Amino acid sequence: MPSASRKQPASWLIRQASSFCDRAGPGSEMYALERFILSPYEDSNQPPSPPFPASADGSGIVCAVPYIGMIAGLKEGFSMYRLLVLALLVAVTGCVVAPPRWTESDVAGANDFEASLALWQEIRAEIATDPQSPNAANYRSMVERLGSRLAYLRTEEIRLHLDQNRLESGSVPLAELDRLAPLVSGLRDWDTSVWNMVEGEIVQERERTETEIHNAKQRLTSRSALDRPVERVRLHELIADLSGSDSDRAAAEREREETHARLLSAARESIDTTDFSRALELIGLAMTLKPADASVQALEERARAGVYAGQLSAALERGDIQDAEAVFEKVSRQSWSSSARSELIMPIELLAGYYQANLRDMLNSLRFEAAYRSLVNMRELRNWLGGDLNLTAGERAFAELMFELAASAGAQGLHGTEYGFLLLLEEFDPDFIALDRLRREAAERVTSSAIQWVSTPAIRGDEQTQNVGSRVASAVAAYLLDNIPLDVRIVEREHLDEIRREREIDQDPLRAERNRGLRAADLLIQGSVLEMRVDQEDRSGRRTVRAVTGRRQVPNPAYETYRADRGRRSDGPDAPPQTIEEITEEDISLEVSIHRKTGSIAVSYRLVEAESANVLRTNSINRRREYVDEASEGIELGDFSQPFKLADLPSDGEVINELVEEVALAMGEDLMQVLASPENRYFENCQRYANEGDFVAAAEECAKAAVLIDNKGQERAEVHGKLRQMTLNSGLRPD
């Protein structure tokens, strides 16, 4: 039994117990407290020193402190002491609360679905293990919040799946709804209200899909196998899409194959009975079901050839050649297999025979455009049929007639029409004797009349400005030749009366040969120098400037301060200089003069059509230039030196030259808007004459546009086609 001397004071026991209870870790209170109390009886040489586990985290058994008084009053006797210790341990154990394993930070840190689900499962398992735990209420709150989060994330996943698998009709396939069942059922454990909501949405989606399937099946039962076959296939495919089942997909594919076979069989029967239109209709339905089927494409080509052959034959029977030509144009734009071509050979040969039979009559009746179209069509028919491409008798007769018409047009001075007939001759008989020379000479004559002959600009002025006008005129002429050399020719003409006289000479049949080298101008550029002046203004005055005139050495205040601080000591290496340089500034008055030279020019001009005296364009140009410089006297004062300076201004002649260049540039750019690209104007004239029914004048204008376009290497198809049409309709007769 322990002696009374080994008992410790109550105050000491309380302090030790309190310290221990604050430091003991979770799960170690009973052992630690027992060691603390029993230690005085086990080791009489040391004061009580309870062992604390290394895991102690400060959680306490502070509630044991009230029982320390019982320890202080212990009597002798080990058995009684053990009983009291047991009572104390029971009391302490009853008041200890373990800290929670999870906190709000754990819940907040579970951001994604997987982390939230793992935490939800762990906390839920802990609650199931000890539902009466003091932390159970807090755990249940965490589980509820985590469940709401999981339900929200799973709901978003379900709705995304619905949207991704929704059909164009808005319904979701039943198979996809079935795949969502496990996901939906899991919502019940997380959030009952969300589960009820999502379950209701799934039920609505299912009812909508089932209703659409029911309606499709009703429409399907009302269609027979031959009634709207493509629609039946589409209904089967719709049912398969809505159900999503493999059996429905197989049924839809089987329906497609059977319908496709029935349509092709019916199409072949229609072809055998020469009902090509019906066959083409059935084949079109079959191609809707299987567009890439090569056998269907071959059958469609054969039926299409039969339809065109029927249309050609019907048009020929009616004598409607234009309709027959339109059908053949469609045929010629398509490629055909040998079997399909066989359906078209007979009616196309009939059309060729028609052209051949009527060609001579067209030529005799001078219906040149109809004959040309027949020959072109005959050539296309012959090419399509794979016939001989050598010159036929009809083509040779047409070519000889074009030669005669070209000679007749040339004799009448209609060189544009002559050029058009020679182009037609070249089209059908490019090896005609001397054709190249004839066409070249005709093109030169047309080019000569097409290129605009513009007189040298006559820019007049008074005695003082006449020279300026001549210089402007020369600069404008040079500008036009540099920028539009293929559109204009410059000739020396100054007066409108002279141009008219020369054109009358050129048009006189008796004097035309003698004056062949004299070419009158088509256009006249007239103008006047309205103003040309150069003014100079000189202004003198004085200017005062402040300048540095000298420098001198003065005591340095910094050195004086330095010496005062040093006293009698000599200067150190850091001593500032004893003196500094001071500049001397003075106000100096200079005599200066401002010289200003201003040049201005004004020119008016107009572009006149020589034959009619029509003014095609009129304008005026004003330009002004100003030059300023300064002159000053020379002076030297001390360090200041100002050299003598003279004003450097351009001479009057240089000012005039610059103004002349500016005016000529502006005038040339303005005239180019009228003179450049005359082929456009000729083509517009051609169309205007054609609308008026004057096909000869239209051919002349169109030929001018054609030769200019050829010279420039531009696209010629439209203009040459128009020239051909105007030439064929010119109404000329062979001599």
mmCIF file with all atom_site columns, C-alpha atoms in Angstrom, residues 84 139 182 198 603 607 635 675 686-687 694:
data_model
loop_
_atom_site.group_PDB
_atom_site.id
_atom_site.type_symbol
_atom_site.label_atom_id
_atom_site.label_alt_id
_atom_site.label_comp_id
_atom_site.label_asym_id
_atom_site.label_entity_id
_atom_site.label_seq_id
_atom_site.pdbx_PDB_ins_code
_atom_site.Cartn_x
_atom_site.Cartn_y
_atom_site.Cartn_z
_atom_site.occupancy
_atom_site.B_iso_or_equiv
_atom_site.pdbx_formal_charge
_atom_site.auth_seq_id
_atom_site.auth_comp_id
_atom_site.auth_asym_id
_atom_site.auth_atom_id
_atom_site.pdbx_PDB_model_num
ATOM 1  C CA . LEU A 1 84  ? -12.046 5.496  -7.753   1.00 0.00 ? 84  LEU A CA 1
ATOM 2  C CA . TYR A 1 139 ? -22.324 14.345 -41.790  1.00 0.00 ? 139 TYR A CA 1
ATOM 3  C CA . PRO A 1 182 ? -29.448 3.501  -64.932  1.00 0.00 ? 182 PRO A CA 1
ATOM 4  C CA . VAL A 1 198 ? -36.024 14.031 -64.403  1.00 0.00 ? 198 VAL A CA 1
ATOM 5  C CA . VAL A 1 603 ? -6.620  76.716 -119.783 1.00 0.00 ? 603 VAL A CA 1
ATOM 6  C CA . LEU A 1 607 ? -12.966 67.849 -127.815 1.00 0.00 ? 607 LEU A CA 1
ATOM 7  C CA . ILE A 1 635 ? 27.548  90.018 -90.397  1.00 0.00 ? 635 ILE A CA 1
ATOM 8  C CA . LEU A 1 675 ? -10.434 58.640 -126.185 1.00 0.00 ? 675 LEU A CA 1
ATOM 9  C CA . CYS A 1 686 ? -23.269 48.503 -133.198 1.00 0.00 ? 686 CYS A CA 1
ATOM 10 C CA . GLN A 1 687 ? -26.015 47.546 -130.791 1.00 0.00 ? 687 GLN A CA 1
ATOM 11 C CA . ASP A 1 694 ? -29.452 49.251 -139.870 1.00 0.00 ? 694 ASP A CA 1
#
